[in-house]
CSV table of C-alpha atoms in Angstrom, one decimal:
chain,number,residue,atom,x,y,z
A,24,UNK,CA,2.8,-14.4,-14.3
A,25,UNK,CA,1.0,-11.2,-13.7
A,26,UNK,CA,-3.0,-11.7,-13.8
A,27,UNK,CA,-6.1,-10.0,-12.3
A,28,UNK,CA,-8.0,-12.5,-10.4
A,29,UNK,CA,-9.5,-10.1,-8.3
A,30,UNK,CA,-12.1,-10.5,-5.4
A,31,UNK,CA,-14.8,-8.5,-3.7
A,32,UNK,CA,-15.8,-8.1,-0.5
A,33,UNK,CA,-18.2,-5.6,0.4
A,34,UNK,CA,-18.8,-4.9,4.3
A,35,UNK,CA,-21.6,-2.9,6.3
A,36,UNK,CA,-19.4,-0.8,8.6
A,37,UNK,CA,-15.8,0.6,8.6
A,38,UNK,CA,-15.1,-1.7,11.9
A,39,UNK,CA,-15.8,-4.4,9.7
A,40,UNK,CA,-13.9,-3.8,7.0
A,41,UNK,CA,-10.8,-2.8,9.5
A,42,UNK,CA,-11.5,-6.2,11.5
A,43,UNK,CA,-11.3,-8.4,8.3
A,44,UNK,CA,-9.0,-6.6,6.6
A,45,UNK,CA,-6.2,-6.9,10.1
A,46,UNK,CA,-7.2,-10.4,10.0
A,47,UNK,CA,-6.7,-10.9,6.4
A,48,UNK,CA,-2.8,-9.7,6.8
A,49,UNK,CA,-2.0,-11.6,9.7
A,50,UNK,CA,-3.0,-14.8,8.3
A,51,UNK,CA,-1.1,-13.9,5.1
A,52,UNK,CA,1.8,-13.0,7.4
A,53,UNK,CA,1.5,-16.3,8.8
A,54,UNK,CA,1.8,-17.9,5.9
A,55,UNK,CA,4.7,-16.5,4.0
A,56,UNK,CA,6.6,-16.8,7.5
A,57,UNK,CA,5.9,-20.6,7.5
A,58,UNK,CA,6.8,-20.5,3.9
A,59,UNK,CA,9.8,-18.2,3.4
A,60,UNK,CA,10.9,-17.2,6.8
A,61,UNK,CA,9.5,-13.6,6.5
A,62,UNK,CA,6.8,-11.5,5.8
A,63,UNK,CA,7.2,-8.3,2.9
A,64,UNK,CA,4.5,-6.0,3.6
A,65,UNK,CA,4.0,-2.8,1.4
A,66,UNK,CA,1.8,0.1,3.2
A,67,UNK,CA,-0.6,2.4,1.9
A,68,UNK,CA,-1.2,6.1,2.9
A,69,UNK,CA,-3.4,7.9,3.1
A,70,UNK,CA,-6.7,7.7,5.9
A,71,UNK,CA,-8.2,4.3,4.7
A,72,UNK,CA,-5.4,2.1,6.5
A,73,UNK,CA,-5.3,4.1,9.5
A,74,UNK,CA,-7.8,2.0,11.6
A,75,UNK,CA,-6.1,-1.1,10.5
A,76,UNK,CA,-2.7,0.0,11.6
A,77,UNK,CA,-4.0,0.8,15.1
A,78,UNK,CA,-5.9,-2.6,15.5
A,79,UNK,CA,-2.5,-4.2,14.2
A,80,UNK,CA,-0.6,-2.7,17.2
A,81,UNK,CA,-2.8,-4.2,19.7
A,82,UNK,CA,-2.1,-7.7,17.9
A,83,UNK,CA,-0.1,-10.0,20.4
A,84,UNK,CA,1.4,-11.6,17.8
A,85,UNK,CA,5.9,-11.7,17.2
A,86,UNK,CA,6.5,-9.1,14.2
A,87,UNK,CA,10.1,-9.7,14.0
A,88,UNK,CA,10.1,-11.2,10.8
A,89,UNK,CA,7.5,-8.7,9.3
A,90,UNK,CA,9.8,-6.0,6.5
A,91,UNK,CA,7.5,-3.1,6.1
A,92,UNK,CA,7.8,-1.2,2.9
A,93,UNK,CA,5.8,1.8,1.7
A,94,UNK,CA,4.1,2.2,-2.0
A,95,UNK,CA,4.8,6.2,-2.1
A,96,UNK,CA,5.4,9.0,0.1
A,97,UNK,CA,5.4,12.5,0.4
A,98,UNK,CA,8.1,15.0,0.1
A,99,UNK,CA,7.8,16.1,3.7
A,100,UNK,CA,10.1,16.2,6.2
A,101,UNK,CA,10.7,13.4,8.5
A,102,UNK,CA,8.3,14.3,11.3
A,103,UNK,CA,5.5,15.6,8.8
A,104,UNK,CA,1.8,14.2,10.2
A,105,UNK,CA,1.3,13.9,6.6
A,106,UNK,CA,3.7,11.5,5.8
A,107,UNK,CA,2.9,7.9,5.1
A,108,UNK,CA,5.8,6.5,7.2
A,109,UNK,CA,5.0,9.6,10.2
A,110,UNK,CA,2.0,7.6,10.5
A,111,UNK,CA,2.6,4.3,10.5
A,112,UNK,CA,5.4,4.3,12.9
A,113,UNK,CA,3.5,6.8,15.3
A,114,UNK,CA,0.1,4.6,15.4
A,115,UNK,CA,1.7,0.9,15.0
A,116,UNK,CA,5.4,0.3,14.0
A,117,UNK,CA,6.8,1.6,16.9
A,118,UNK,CA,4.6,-0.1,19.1
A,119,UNK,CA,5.3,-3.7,18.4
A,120,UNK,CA,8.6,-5.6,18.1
A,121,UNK,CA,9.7,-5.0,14.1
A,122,UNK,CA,13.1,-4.4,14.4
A,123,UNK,CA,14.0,-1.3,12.8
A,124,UNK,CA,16.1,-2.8,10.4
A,125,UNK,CA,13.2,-4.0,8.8
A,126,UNK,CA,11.5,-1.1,8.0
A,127,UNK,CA,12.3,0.7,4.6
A,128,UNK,CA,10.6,3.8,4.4
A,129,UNK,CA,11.3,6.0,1.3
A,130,UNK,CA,13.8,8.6,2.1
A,131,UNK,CA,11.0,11.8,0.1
A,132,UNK,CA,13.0,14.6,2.4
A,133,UNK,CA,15.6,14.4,0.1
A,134,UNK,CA,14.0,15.2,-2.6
A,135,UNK,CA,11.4,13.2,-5.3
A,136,UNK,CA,14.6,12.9,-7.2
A,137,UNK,CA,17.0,11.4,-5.1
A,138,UNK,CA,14.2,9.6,-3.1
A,139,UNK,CA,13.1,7.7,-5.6
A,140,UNK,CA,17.3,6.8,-6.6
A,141,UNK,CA,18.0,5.3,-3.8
A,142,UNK,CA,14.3,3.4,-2.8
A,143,UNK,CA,15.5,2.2,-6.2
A,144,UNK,CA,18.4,0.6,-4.4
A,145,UNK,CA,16.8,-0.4,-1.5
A,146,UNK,CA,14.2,-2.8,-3.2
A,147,UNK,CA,15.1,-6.0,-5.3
A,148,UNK,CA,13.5,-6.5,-8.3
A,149,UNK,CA,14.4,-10.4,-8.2
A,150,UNK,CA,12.0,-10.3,-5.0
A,151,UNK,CA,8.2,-10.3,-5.5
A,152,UNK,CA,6.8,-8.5,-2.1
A,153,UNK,CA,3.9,-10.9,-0.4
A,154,UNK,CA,1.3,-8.4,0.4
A,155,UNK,CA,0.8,-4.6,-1.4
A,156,UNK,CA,-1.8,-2.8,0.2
A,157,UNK,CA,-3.5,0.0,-1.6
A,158,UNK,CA,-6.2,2.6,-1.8
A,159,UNK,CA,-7.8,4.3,-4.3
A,160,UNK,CA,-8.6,7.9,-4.9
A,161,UNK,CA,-12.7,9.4,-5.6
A,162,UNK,CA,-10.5,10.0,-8.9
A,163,UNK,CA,-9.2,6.8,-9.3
A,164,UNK,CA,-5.3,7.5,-8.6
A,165,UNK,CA,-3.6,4.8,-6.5
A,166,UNK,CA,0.1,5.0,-4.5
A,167,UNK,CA,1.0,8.5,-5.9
A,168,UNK,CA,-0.1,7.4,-9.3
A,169,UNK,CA,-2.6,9.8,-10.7
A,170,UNK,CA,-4.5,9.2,-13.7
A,171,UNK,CA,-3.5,11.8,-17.2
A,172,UNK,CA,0.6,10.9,-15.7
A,173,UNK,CA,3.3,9.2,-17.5
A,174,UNK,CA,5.8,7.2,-15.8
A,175,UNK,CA,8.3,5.0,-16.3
A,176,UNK,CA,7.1,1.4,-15.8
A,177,UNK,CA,10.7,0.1,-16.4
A,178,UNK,CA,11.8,1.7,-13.0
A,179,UNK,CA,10.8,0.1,-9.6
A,180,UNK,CA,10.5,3.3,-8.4
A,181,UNK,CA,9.6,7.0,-9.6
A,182,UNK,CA,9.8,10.9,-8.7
A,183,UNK,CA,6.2,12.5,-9.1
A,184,UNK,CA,5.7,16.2,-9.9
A,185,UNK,CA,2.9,18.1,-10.1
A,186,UNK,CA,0.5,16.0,-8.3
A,187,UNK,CA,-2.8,17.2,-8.6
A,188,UNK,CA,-3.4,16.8,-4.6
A,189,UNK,CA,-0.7,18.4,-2.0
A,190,UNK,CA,1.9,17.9,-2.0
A,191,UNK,CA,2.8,18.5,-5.7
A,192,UNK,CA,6.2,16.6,-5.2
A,193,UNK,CA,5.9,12.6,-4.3
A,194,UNK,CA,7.2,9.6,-4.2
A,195,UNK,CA,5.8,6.3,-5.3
A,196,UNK,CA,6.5,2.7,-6.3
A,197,UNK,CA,5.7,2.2,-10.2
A,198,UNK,CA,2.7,-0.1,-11.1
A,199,UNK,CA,4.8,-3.3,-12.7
A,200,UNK,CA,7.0,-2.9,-8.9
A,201,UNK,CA,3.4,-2.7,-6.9
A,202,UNK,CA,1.7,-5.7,-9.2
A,203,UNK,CA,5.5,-7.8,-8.5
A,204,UNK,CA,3.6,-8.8,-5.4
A,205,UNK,CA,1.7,-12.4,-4.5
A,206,UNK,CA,-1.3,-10.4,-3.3
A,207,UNK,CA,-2.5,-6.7,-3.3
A,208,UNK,CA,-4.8,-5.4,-1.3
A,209,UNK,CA,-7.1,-2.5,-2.1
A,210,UNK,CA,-9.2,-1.2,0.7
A,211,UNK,CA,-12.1,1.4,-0.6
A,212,UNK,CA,-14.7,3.0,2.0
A,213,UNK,CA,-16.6,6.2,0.8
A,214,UNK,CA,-19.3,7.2,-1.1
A,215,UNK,CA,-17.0,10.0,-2.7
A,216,UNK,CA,-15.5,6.8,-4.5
A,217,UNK,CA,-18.2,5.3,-6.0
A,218,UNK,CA,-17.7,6.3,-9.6
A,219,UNK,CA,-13.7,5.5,-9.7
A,220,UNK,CA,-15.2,2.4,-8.3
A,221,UNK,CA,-17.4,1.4,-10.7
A,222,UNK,CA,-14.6,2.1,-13.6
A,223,UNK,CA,-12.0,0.2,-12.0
A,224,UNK,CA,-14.7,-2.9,-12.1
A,225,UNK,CA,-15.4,-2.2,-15.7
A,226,UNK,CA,-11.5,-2.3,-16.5
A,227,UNK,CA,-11.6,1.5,-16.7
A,228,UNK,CA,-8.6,3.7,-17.7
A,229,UNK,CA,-7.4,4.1,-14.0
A,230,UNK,CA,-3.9,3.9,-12.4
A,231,UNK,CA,-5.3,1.5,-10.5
A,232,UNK,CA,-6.3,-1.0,-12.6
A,233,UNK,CA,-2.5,-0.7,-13.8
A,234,UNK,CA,-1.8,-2.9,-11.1
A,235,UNK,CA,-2.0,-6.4,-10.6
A,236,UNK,CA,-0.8,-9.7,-8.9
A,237,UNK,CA,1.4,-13.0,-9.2
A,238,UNK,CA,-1.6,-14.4,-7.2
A,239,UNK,CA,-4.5,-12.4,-6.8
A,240,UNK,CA,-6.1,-8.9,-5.9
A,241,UNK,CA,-8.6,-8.6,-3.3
A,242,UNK,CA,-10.6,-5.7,-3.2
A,243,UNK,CA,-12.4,-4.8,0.2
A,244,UNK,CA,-15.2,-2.2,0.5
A,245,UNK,CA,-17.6,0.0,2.7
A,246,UNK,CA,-20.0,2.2,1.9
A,247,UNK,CA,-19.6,2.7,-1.9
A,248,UNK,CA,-23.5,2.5,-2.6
């Protein structure tokens, strides 16, 4: 059952928010390993995460049964800066031991088209991921969800066009595939996001607040005040 049991944490400095929010997914990661065998871990783009990736690859911990997935992408090419999976493989993925085979990023050089077709067929929909992390936008948009969009919620996965930040063409996992998760994440920092904030605490019309959780959503913050 979907719900929104969501929790607030609200820290004084990025490094905090980075420190408890590394240590926050490698004790989930421990769990669902002692549970299940594995660990399904869904990244988020954009410059939030960054610190928590690098703190990650300095984490002397065995990733081999970590699978790392990605809520959306950009239609860049494969070695694009910009690109959510450029990133995390450059700062952290490729520095521990996560066997390639366990990482799934979205193919978006093909195409937002055929990208999202065959991330489609990558994921199972039978298989609720254990940990979605997200961010959220100063104008409230989430993954590559942006608010005034349509999608199709049926699909696990969808193209988006005419985003309205570059690029225009993306990639991203649909809100009822991001909530089919135990636990989401949603790491905030930034003044700039105060007001999208404050709407997705009052239940606001935001993508973001189209997502939720088998479990429960944690919400961690810096400077929004």
């Amino acid at each position: 059952m979907h719900q929104k049991d969501i929790v607030y944490f609200s820290y004084n400095s990025q490094k905090e928010l980075d420190i408890k929010a590394t240590k926050f997914i490698i004790k989930k990661a421990a769990l669902s390993i002692k549970n299940s065998g594995k660990f399904s871990l869904v990244l988020s783009g954009g410059t939030t995460p960054v610190n928590v990736y690098k703190l990650l690859a300095k984490e002397k911990i065995n990733f081999e049964k970590w699978c790392i997935y990605f809520g959306d992408e950009r239609c860049f090419p494969l070695n694009h800066p910009e690109r959510n999976s450029y990133v995390a493989q450059s700062i952290w993925l490729s520095k521990v031991n996560i066997p390639k085979a366990n990482i799934f990023i979205i193919p978006a050089e093909a195409g937002n088209e055929e990208a999202a077709i065959s991330y489609e067929k990558v994921l199972d929909s039978e298989k609720a991921f254990d940990l979605v992390i997200l961010g959220m936008g100063d104008d409230g948009h989430t993954a590559s969800l942006f608010p005034n969009q349509k999608w199709d919620d049926l699909r696990q996965v969808i193209p988006i066009k005419d985003a309205p930040k570059s690029p225009s063409d993306r990639v991203s996992l649909t809100p009822s595939r991001l909530s089919n998760s135990d636990e989401v994440l949603f790491l905030i920092a930034g003044k700039n996001k105060l007001n999208a904030f404050n709407q997705y605490k009052s239940d606001g019309n935001l993508p973001a607040n189209s997502v939720s959780a088998l479990n429960k959503i944690s919400v961690m913050t810096f400077d929004l005040i």
